[in-house]
Tab-separated table of C-alpha atoms in Angstrom:
chain	number	residue	atom	x	y	z
A	212	MET	CA	13.300	3.781	-4.222
A	213	ASP	CA	11.139	6.552	-3.044
A	214	PHE	CA	8.156	4.458	-1.662
A	215	THR	CA	6.303	7.212	-0.622
A	216	VAL	CA	5.258	7.774	-4.499
A	217	PHE	CA	4.192	4.689	-4.165
A	218	ARG	CA	0.178	6.049	-4.076
A	219	PRO	CA	-2.521	3.665	-5.497
A	220	TYR	CA	-5.690	4.623	-7.128
A	221	VAL	CA	-8.056	2.936	-9.248
A	222	ASN	CA	-9.955	4.201	-12.388
A	223	TYR	CA	-12.194	1.587	-13.184
A	224	ALA	CA	-13.192	-1.244	-11.253
A	225	THR	CA	-16.243	-3.696	-12.876
A	226	ARG	CA	-17.691	-6.818	-13.735
A	227	TYR	CA	-17.644	-8.375	-16.678
A	228	ALA	CA	-19.178	-10.595	-18.733
A	229	PHE	CA	-17.547	-12.401	-21.886
A	230	SER	CA	-19.616	-13.689	-25.172
A	231	LYS	CA	-19.031	-17.565	-26.138
A	232	GLY	CA	-15.661	-17.557	-27.824
A	233	GLN	CA	-15.032	-13.787	-27.765
A	234	GLU	CA	-11.364	-12.256	-28.118
A	235	ASN	CA	-10.191	-9.230	-26.603
A	236	CYS	CA	-7.062	-8.587	-28.529
A	237	ASN	CA	-4.207	-6.870	-28.693
A	238	ARG	CA	-4.961	-4.848	-25.265
A	239	HIS	CA	-2.363	-2.319	-23.805
A	240	GLY	CA	-3.325	-0.764	-21.117
A	241	TYR	CA	-1.933	2.494	-19.830
A	242	SER	CA	-3.394	1.502	-16.223
A	243	SER	CA	-2.129	-2.004	-14.422
A	244	ALA	CA	-5.210	-4.342	-14.182
A	245	ILE	CA	-5.547	-6.515	-12.019
A	246	TYR	CA	-8.442	-9.728	-12.991
A	247	LEU	CA	-10.092	-12.157	-11.048
A	248	ILE	CA	-12.954	-15.086	-12.987
A	249	SER	CA	-15.240	-15.189	-10.662
A	250	GLU	CA	-16.605	-17.945	-13.658
A	251	GLY	CA	-16.528	-19.787	-16.722
A	252	LYS	CA	-13.037	-20.486	-18.432
A	253	GLY	CA	-10.823	-18.725	-20.621
A	254	VAL	CA	-7.291	-18.270	-22.066
A	255	LEU	CA	-4.512	-15.345	-21.524
A	256	HIS	CA	-1.787	-14.518	-23.942
A	257	THR	CA	0.957	-12.293	-22.607
A	258	CYS	CA	4.302	-11.866	-23.876
A	259	GLY	CA	4.473	-15.114	-24.882
A	260	ARG	CA	3.047	-17.018	-22.135
A	261	THR	CA	-0.365	-18.259	-22.103
A	262	TYR	CA	-2.537	-19.287	-18.778
A	263	GLU	CA	-5.338	-20.976	-18.853
A	264	THR	CA	-7.953	-19.206	-16.250
A	265	GLY	CA	-11.041	-20.542	-14.123
A	266	GLN	CA	-13.003	-19.807	-11.504
A	267	GLY	CA	-10.441	-18.013	-8.607
A	268	SER	CA	-8.451	-18.087	-11.082
A	269	LEU	CA	-5.800	-14.059	-10.172
A	270	LEU	CA	-4.024	-12.258	-13.108
A	271	TYR	CA	-1.754	-9.042	-12.911
A	272	ILE	CA	-0.916	-7.482	-16.062
A	273	PRO	CA	1.340	-3.926	-15.738
A	274	ALA	CA	0.738	-0.896	-17.326
A	275	GLY	CA	1.557	-1.237	-21.062
A	276	GLN	CA	2.277	-5.299	-20.715
A	277	PRO	CA	0.492	-6.597	-24.250
A	278	HIS	CA	-2.308	-9.676	-23.172
A	279	ASP	CA	-5.105	-10.829	-25.387
A	280	TRP	CA	-8.248	-13.046	-23.932
A	281	ILE	CA	-10.214	-15.666	-25.389
A	282	ALA	CA	-13.654	-16.661	-23.744
A	283	ASP	CA	-13.988	-20.450	-23.493
A	284	SER	CA	-16.631	-20.902	-26.213
A	285	GLN	CA	-18.625	-23.105	-23.779
A	286	ASP	CA	-18.376	-21.806	-20.337
A	287	PRO	CA	-17.159	-18.135	-20.968
A	288	MET	CA	-15.659	-16.220	-18.201
A	289	VAL	CA	-16.371	-13.793	-15.894
A	290	HIS	CA	-14.256	-10.851	-14.964
A	291	ILE	CA	-14.179	-9.669	-11.447
A	292	CYS	CA	-11.448	-6.517	-12.624
A	293	CYS	CA	-10.124	-2.784	-11.787
A	294	TYR	CA	-7.459	-1.271	-13.604
A	295	PHE	CA	-5.494	1.216	-11.678
A	296	ASP	CA	-2.077	3.364	-11.095
A	297	TRP	CA	0.546	2.813	-8.490
A	298	VAL	CA	1.135	6.470	-9.171
A	299	TYR	CA	-1.645	8.468	-9.788
A	300	ARG	CA	-1.639	10.208	-12.949
A	301	ASP	CA	-3.490	12.974	-15.140
A	302	ARG	CA	-4.377	11.647	-18.690
A	303	HIS	CA	-7.457	14.317	-19.384
A	304	ALA	CA	-5.537	15.979	-21.721
A	305	ASN	CA	-4.565	12.878	-23.490
A	306	PHE	CA	-7.580	11.017	-23.395
A	307	SER	CA	-11.531	10.881	-22.722
A	308	SER	CA	-11.140	8.461	-19.637
A	309	PRO	CA	-9.030	7.816	-17.546
A	310	SER	CA	-8.665	3.673	-17.648
A	311	HIS	CA	-7.057	3.944	-20.988
A	312	ILE	CA	-7.112	0.669	-24.238
A	313	CYS	CA	-4.331	0.947	-26.654
A	314	TYR	CA	-4.739	-1.240	-29.389
A	315	ASP	CA	-1.684	-0.469	-31.869
A	316	ALA	CA	1.561	-0.630	-30.055
A	317	ASP	CA	2.880	1.808	-32.339
A	318	LEU	CA	0.678	4.206	-31.337
A	319	LEU	CA	1.203	3.610	-27.312
A	320	LEU	CA	2.529	7.003	-25.533
A	321	CYS	CA	4.546	5.543	-22.947
A	322	ASN	CA	5.132	8.990	-21.056
A	323	GLN	CA	1.449	8.123	-20.032
A	324	LEU	CA	2.247	4.810	-18.404
A	325	ASP	CA	1.208	3.593	-14.816
A	326	ILE	CA	5.025	3.092	-13.142
A	327	ALA	CA	6.298	-0.616	-11.928
A	328	PHE	CA	5.850	-1.925	-8.979
A	329	PRO	CA	9.266	-2.822	-7.476
A	330	TYR	CA	8.875	-6.105	-5.937
A	331	PRO	CA	7.717	-9.003	-8.373
A	332	ILE	CA	4.565	-9.900	-8.627
A	333	PRO	CA	2.912	-13.092	-10.150
A	334	GLU	CA	0.999	-12.821	-12.890
A	335	HIS	CA	-1.680	-15.735	-12.174
A	336	LEU	CA	-2.764	-17.618	-9.313
A	337	LYS	CA	-5.212	-18.950	-7.877
A	338	VAL	CA	-7.363	-17.598	-4.734
A	339	GLU	CA	-9.630	-19.416	-2.883
A	340	LYS	CA	-12.183	-17.994	-0.554
A	341	LEU	CA	-13.497	-16.626	-3.848
A	342	HIS	CA	-16.675	-14.630	-1.932
A	343	ILE	CA	-14.336	-12.816	0.356
A	344	TRP	CA	-12.258	-11.575	-3.349
A	345	ILE	CA	-15.474	-10.750	-5.407
A	346	ASP	CA	-16.711	-8.448	-1.237
A	347	HIS	CA	-13.271	-6.863	-1.996
A	348	PHE	CA	-13.908	-5.459	-6.258
A	349	GLU	CA	-18.121	-4.893	-4.867
A	350	LYS	CA	-17.256	-2.075	-2.754
A	351	PHE	CA	-15.195	-0.331	-5.284
A	352	TYR	CA	-16.538	-0.469	-8.455
A	353	VAL	CA	-16.154	2.155	-10.221
A	354	GLU	CA	-17.186	4.735	-13.356
A	355	ASN	CA	-14.654	4.725	-16.349
A	356	ASN	CA	-14.823	8.612	-15.754
A	357	PHE	CA	-13.141	11.280	-15.068
A	358	VAL	CA	-14.054	12.998	-10.850
A	359	ASN	CA	-15.910	16.085	-11.248
A	360	GLU	CA	-17.674	18.173	-8.565
A	361	ARG	CA	-20.471	15.531	-8.343
A	362	THR	CA	-19.321	12.309	-8.094
A	363	TYR	CA	-16.124	13.631	-5.441
A	364	MET	CA	-17.433	12.739	-2.581
A	365	SER	CA	-18.273	9.195	-3.823
A	366	ASN	CA	-15.423	8.858	-5.415
A	367	ILE	CA	-13.060	9.435	-1.398
A	368	ARG	CA	-15.198	6.402	-0.572
A	369	THR	CA	-13.967	4.490	-3.235
A	370	GLN	CA	-10.813	4.821	-3.236
A	371	SER	CA	-10.674	4.110	1.095
A	372	HIS	CA	-12.064	0.537	-0.340
A	373	PHE	CA	-9.911	0.535	-2.736
A	374	LEU	CA	-6.206	0.446	-0.392
A	375	GLN	CA	-7.532	-2.041	1.773
A	376	PHE	CA	-7.669	-4.461	-1.800
A	377	ILE	CA	-4.794	-3.425	-2.146
A	378	ASP	CA	-2.984	-4.142	0.965
A	379	PHE	CA	-5.064	-7.018	0.863
A	380	PHE	CA	-3.695	-7.567	-2.073
A	381	LEU	CA	-0.070	-7.526	-2.050
A	382	SER	CA	-0.043	-9.620	1.236
A	383	PHE	CA	-1.416	-12.292	-0.762
A	384	VAL	CA	0.834	-11.784	-3.425
A	385	LEU	CA	4.116	-10.758	-2.515
A	386	LYS	CA	6.436	-13.148	-1.011
A	387	ASP	CA	7.398	-13.132	2.883
A	388	ASP	CA	10.641	-10.903	3.304
A	389	HIS	CA	8.296	-7.654	1.442
A	390	VAL	CA	5.399	-8.142	3.797
A	391	PRO	CA	6.219	-8.256	6.985
A	392	ASP	CA	4.291	-10.447	9.858
A	393	PRO	CA	0.824	-8.508	9.968
A	394	ARG	CA	0.682	-9.304	13.275
A	395	ILE	CA	3.322	-6.871	13.883
A	396	TYR	CA	1.592	-4.099	12.207
A	397	LYS	CA	-1.083	-4.776	15.399
A	398	LEU	CA	1.513	-4.963	17.777
A	399	LEU	CA	2.557	-1.456	16.596
A	400	ARG	CA	-0.792	1.028	16.442
A	401	GLN	CA	-0.901	0.044	20.442
A	402	LEU	CA	2.748	1.195	20.767
A	403	ASP	CA	2.852	4.144	18.828
A	404	GLN	CA	-1.140	4.896	21.087
A	405	ASP	CA	0.943	3.894	23.923
A	406	LEU	CA	3.855	6.591	23.271
A	407	LEU	CA	1.623	9.262	22.744
A	408	HIS	CA	-0.372	9.038	25.391
A	409	GLY	CA	3.012	8.790	27.834
A	410	LYS	CA	2.001	5.329	28.624
A	411	LEU	CA	4.531	2.981	27.139
A	412	LEU	CA	4.565	-0.808	28.788
A	413	PRO	CA	7.205	-2.540	29.642
A	414	LEU	CA	8.430	-4.130	25.646
A	415	GLU	CA	7.749	-7.784	27.206
A	416	THR	CA	3.774	-6.838	27.785
A	417	TYR	CA	3.961	-6.104	24.239
A	418	TYR	CA	5.438	-9.909	22.132
A	419	ARG	CA	3.817	-11.949	24.765
A	420	GLU	CA	0.307	-10.052	23.956
A	421	LEU	CA	1.300	-11.952	20.689
A	422	ARG	CA	2.171	-14.957	22.193
A	423	ILE	CA	5.582	-15.065	20.459
A	424	SER	CA	9.239	-14.757	21.553
A	425	ARG	CA	11.406	-11.889	22.035
A	426	GLY	CA	14.103	-12.898	19.566
A	427	TYR	CA	10.920	-13.436	16.864
A	428	PHE	CA	9.531	-10.314	18.623
A	429	PHE	CA	12.968	-8.833	17.608
A	430	GLU	CA	13.308	-10.039	14.414
A	431	LEU	CA	9.201	-9.048	13.316
A	432	PHE	CA	10.018	-5.408	14.635
A	433	LYS	CA	12.696	-4.925	12.520
A	434	HIS	CA	11.251	-6.278	9.487
A	435	ALA	CA	9.285	-3.942	9.932
A	436	THR	CA	9.705	-0.389	11.364
A	437	GLY	CA	14.289	-0.598	10.098
A	438	LEU	CA	15.170	-0.143	13.688
A	439	PRO	CA	15.180	-2.663	16.679
A	440	PRO	CA	12.523	-1.922	19.327
A	441	ILE	CA	14.633	0.818	21.541
A	442	GLN	CA	15.587	2.554	18.263
A	443	TYR	CA	12.208	3.098	17.374
A	444	ILE	CA	11.426	4.259	20.431
A	445	ASN	CA	14.268	7.136	21.002
A	446	GLN	CA	13.353	8.033	17.655
A	447	PHE	CA	9.828	8.721	17.983
A	448	ARG	CA	10.031	10.526	21.584
A	449	ILE	CA	13.303	12.490	20.000
A	450	ASN	CA	10.846	13.094	16.608
A	451	ARG	CA	8.201	14.659	18.834
A	452	ALA	CA	10.677	16.458	20.677
A	453	LYS	CA	12.148	17.883	17.594
A	454	ASP	CA	8.094	19.304	16.936
A	455	ASP	CA	7.927	20.998	20.566
A	456	LEU	CA	11.632	22.969	19.873
A	457	ARG	CA	10.375	24.322	16.729
A	458	ASN	CA	7.008	25.402	17.464
A	459	SER	CA	6.928	25.912	20.439
A	460	THR	CA	8.951	28.064	23.372
A	461	ILE	CA	8.797	25.664	26.473
A	462	SER	CA	12.236	24.387	27.531
A	463	VAL	CA	14.639	21.668	26.525
A	464	THR	CA	13.890	20.625	30.433
A	465	GLU	CA	10.625	20.873	30.194
A	466	ILE	CA	9.960	18.611	26.594
A	467	ALA	CA	12.706	16.298	28.230
A	468	GLU	CA	9.982	15.535	31.074
A	469	LYS	CA	7.040	16.018	28.358
A	470	HIS	CA	8.014	12.991	26.367
A	471	ARG	CA	9.898	11.180	29.663
A	472	PHE	CA	13.356	11.693	28.986
A	473	SER	CA	14.811	9.684	31.989
A	474	SER	CA	16.628	13.317	32.485
A	475	VAL	CA	17.501	16.571	29.968
A	476	HIS	CA	20.999	14.881	30.623
A	477	TYR	CA	20.485	11.894	28.635
A	478	PHE	CA	17.721	13.615	26.843
A	479	SER	CA	20.705	15.908	25.122
A	480	LYS	CA	22.920	13.299	25.032
A	481	LEU	CA	20.169	11.117	22.728
A	482	PHE	CA	19.332	14.532	20.774
A	483	ARG	CA	22.840	14.636	19.900
A	484	GLN	CA	23.334	10.684	19.152
A	485	LEU	CA	20.711	11.052	16.568
A	486	THR	CA	20.494	14.115	15.167
A	487	GLY	CA	24.129	15.697	15.263
A	488	LYS	CA	22.779	18.452	17.703
A	489	SER	CA	22.393	19.998	20.903
A	490	PRO	CA	18.554	20.186	21.439
A	491	ARG	CA	19.464	23.885	21.665
A	492	GLU	CA	21.731	23.969	18.685
A	493	PHE	CA	18.957	22.605	16.455
A	494	ARG	CA	15.924	24.947	17.393
A	495	ASP	CA	18.268	28.409	16.830
A	496	GLU	CA	18.389	26.893	13.567
A	497	VAL	CA	15.257	26.513	12.136
A	498	HIS	CA	14.411	29.722	13.993
A	499	MET	CA	17.193	30.990	11.789
């Protein structure tokens, strides 16, 4: 799975209050949808499953999945909701608005559907601290209109807030084996900054700050990056060295010193191990 294609983009986000007993039936969204019940009660039917929803219910419906809403006859629900694509789609040519609903399965344009997220997301969960979720949503409320010159700048801010929400949402709904301990990301940001500024500290300094053991640190690190810490650091430095080999004329010895390798011999040996080429061979190839 190429995760670089996943760039979540919100098309429409709003607050919607149902009337008593109101039904929204036979809906097929071209976008994926997240619903948060902020008030009241109702029922969701989807693919033969029924969910009784109330305040704090969080529901996820993938694109194209049929679903029906029925509001309670006495205490109708209020939706805080968003319709978004995991991969941005331009639907100008097919629809008058970016988040379009189809009410007849026979008319559904399958080539316009958002793609499925690669990990399973539960359809129905209950959230605590409802006000935090509502605060997230309210920051990216957006009308169901295509972006134009007038709305371009505000849309940048909207998408920025939406990405923060998606990070918050996925951290909540995905299982631990898909989402590493969030503490490791803070550590990685610091590690990357220290590498960029040539101020790398001993590894124990980083995991002691998190108050975790060396073994757990190595486990978290590899889960988050796919590499043990030393390999990650070496790969980081080699990638920076590649940039210099491509885009500068400074010598291999200067590059080794610049990126804090203990010697040009060690730099060349490690470079060959990771790339299959010597630094000079790499530079000659990219300049051919």
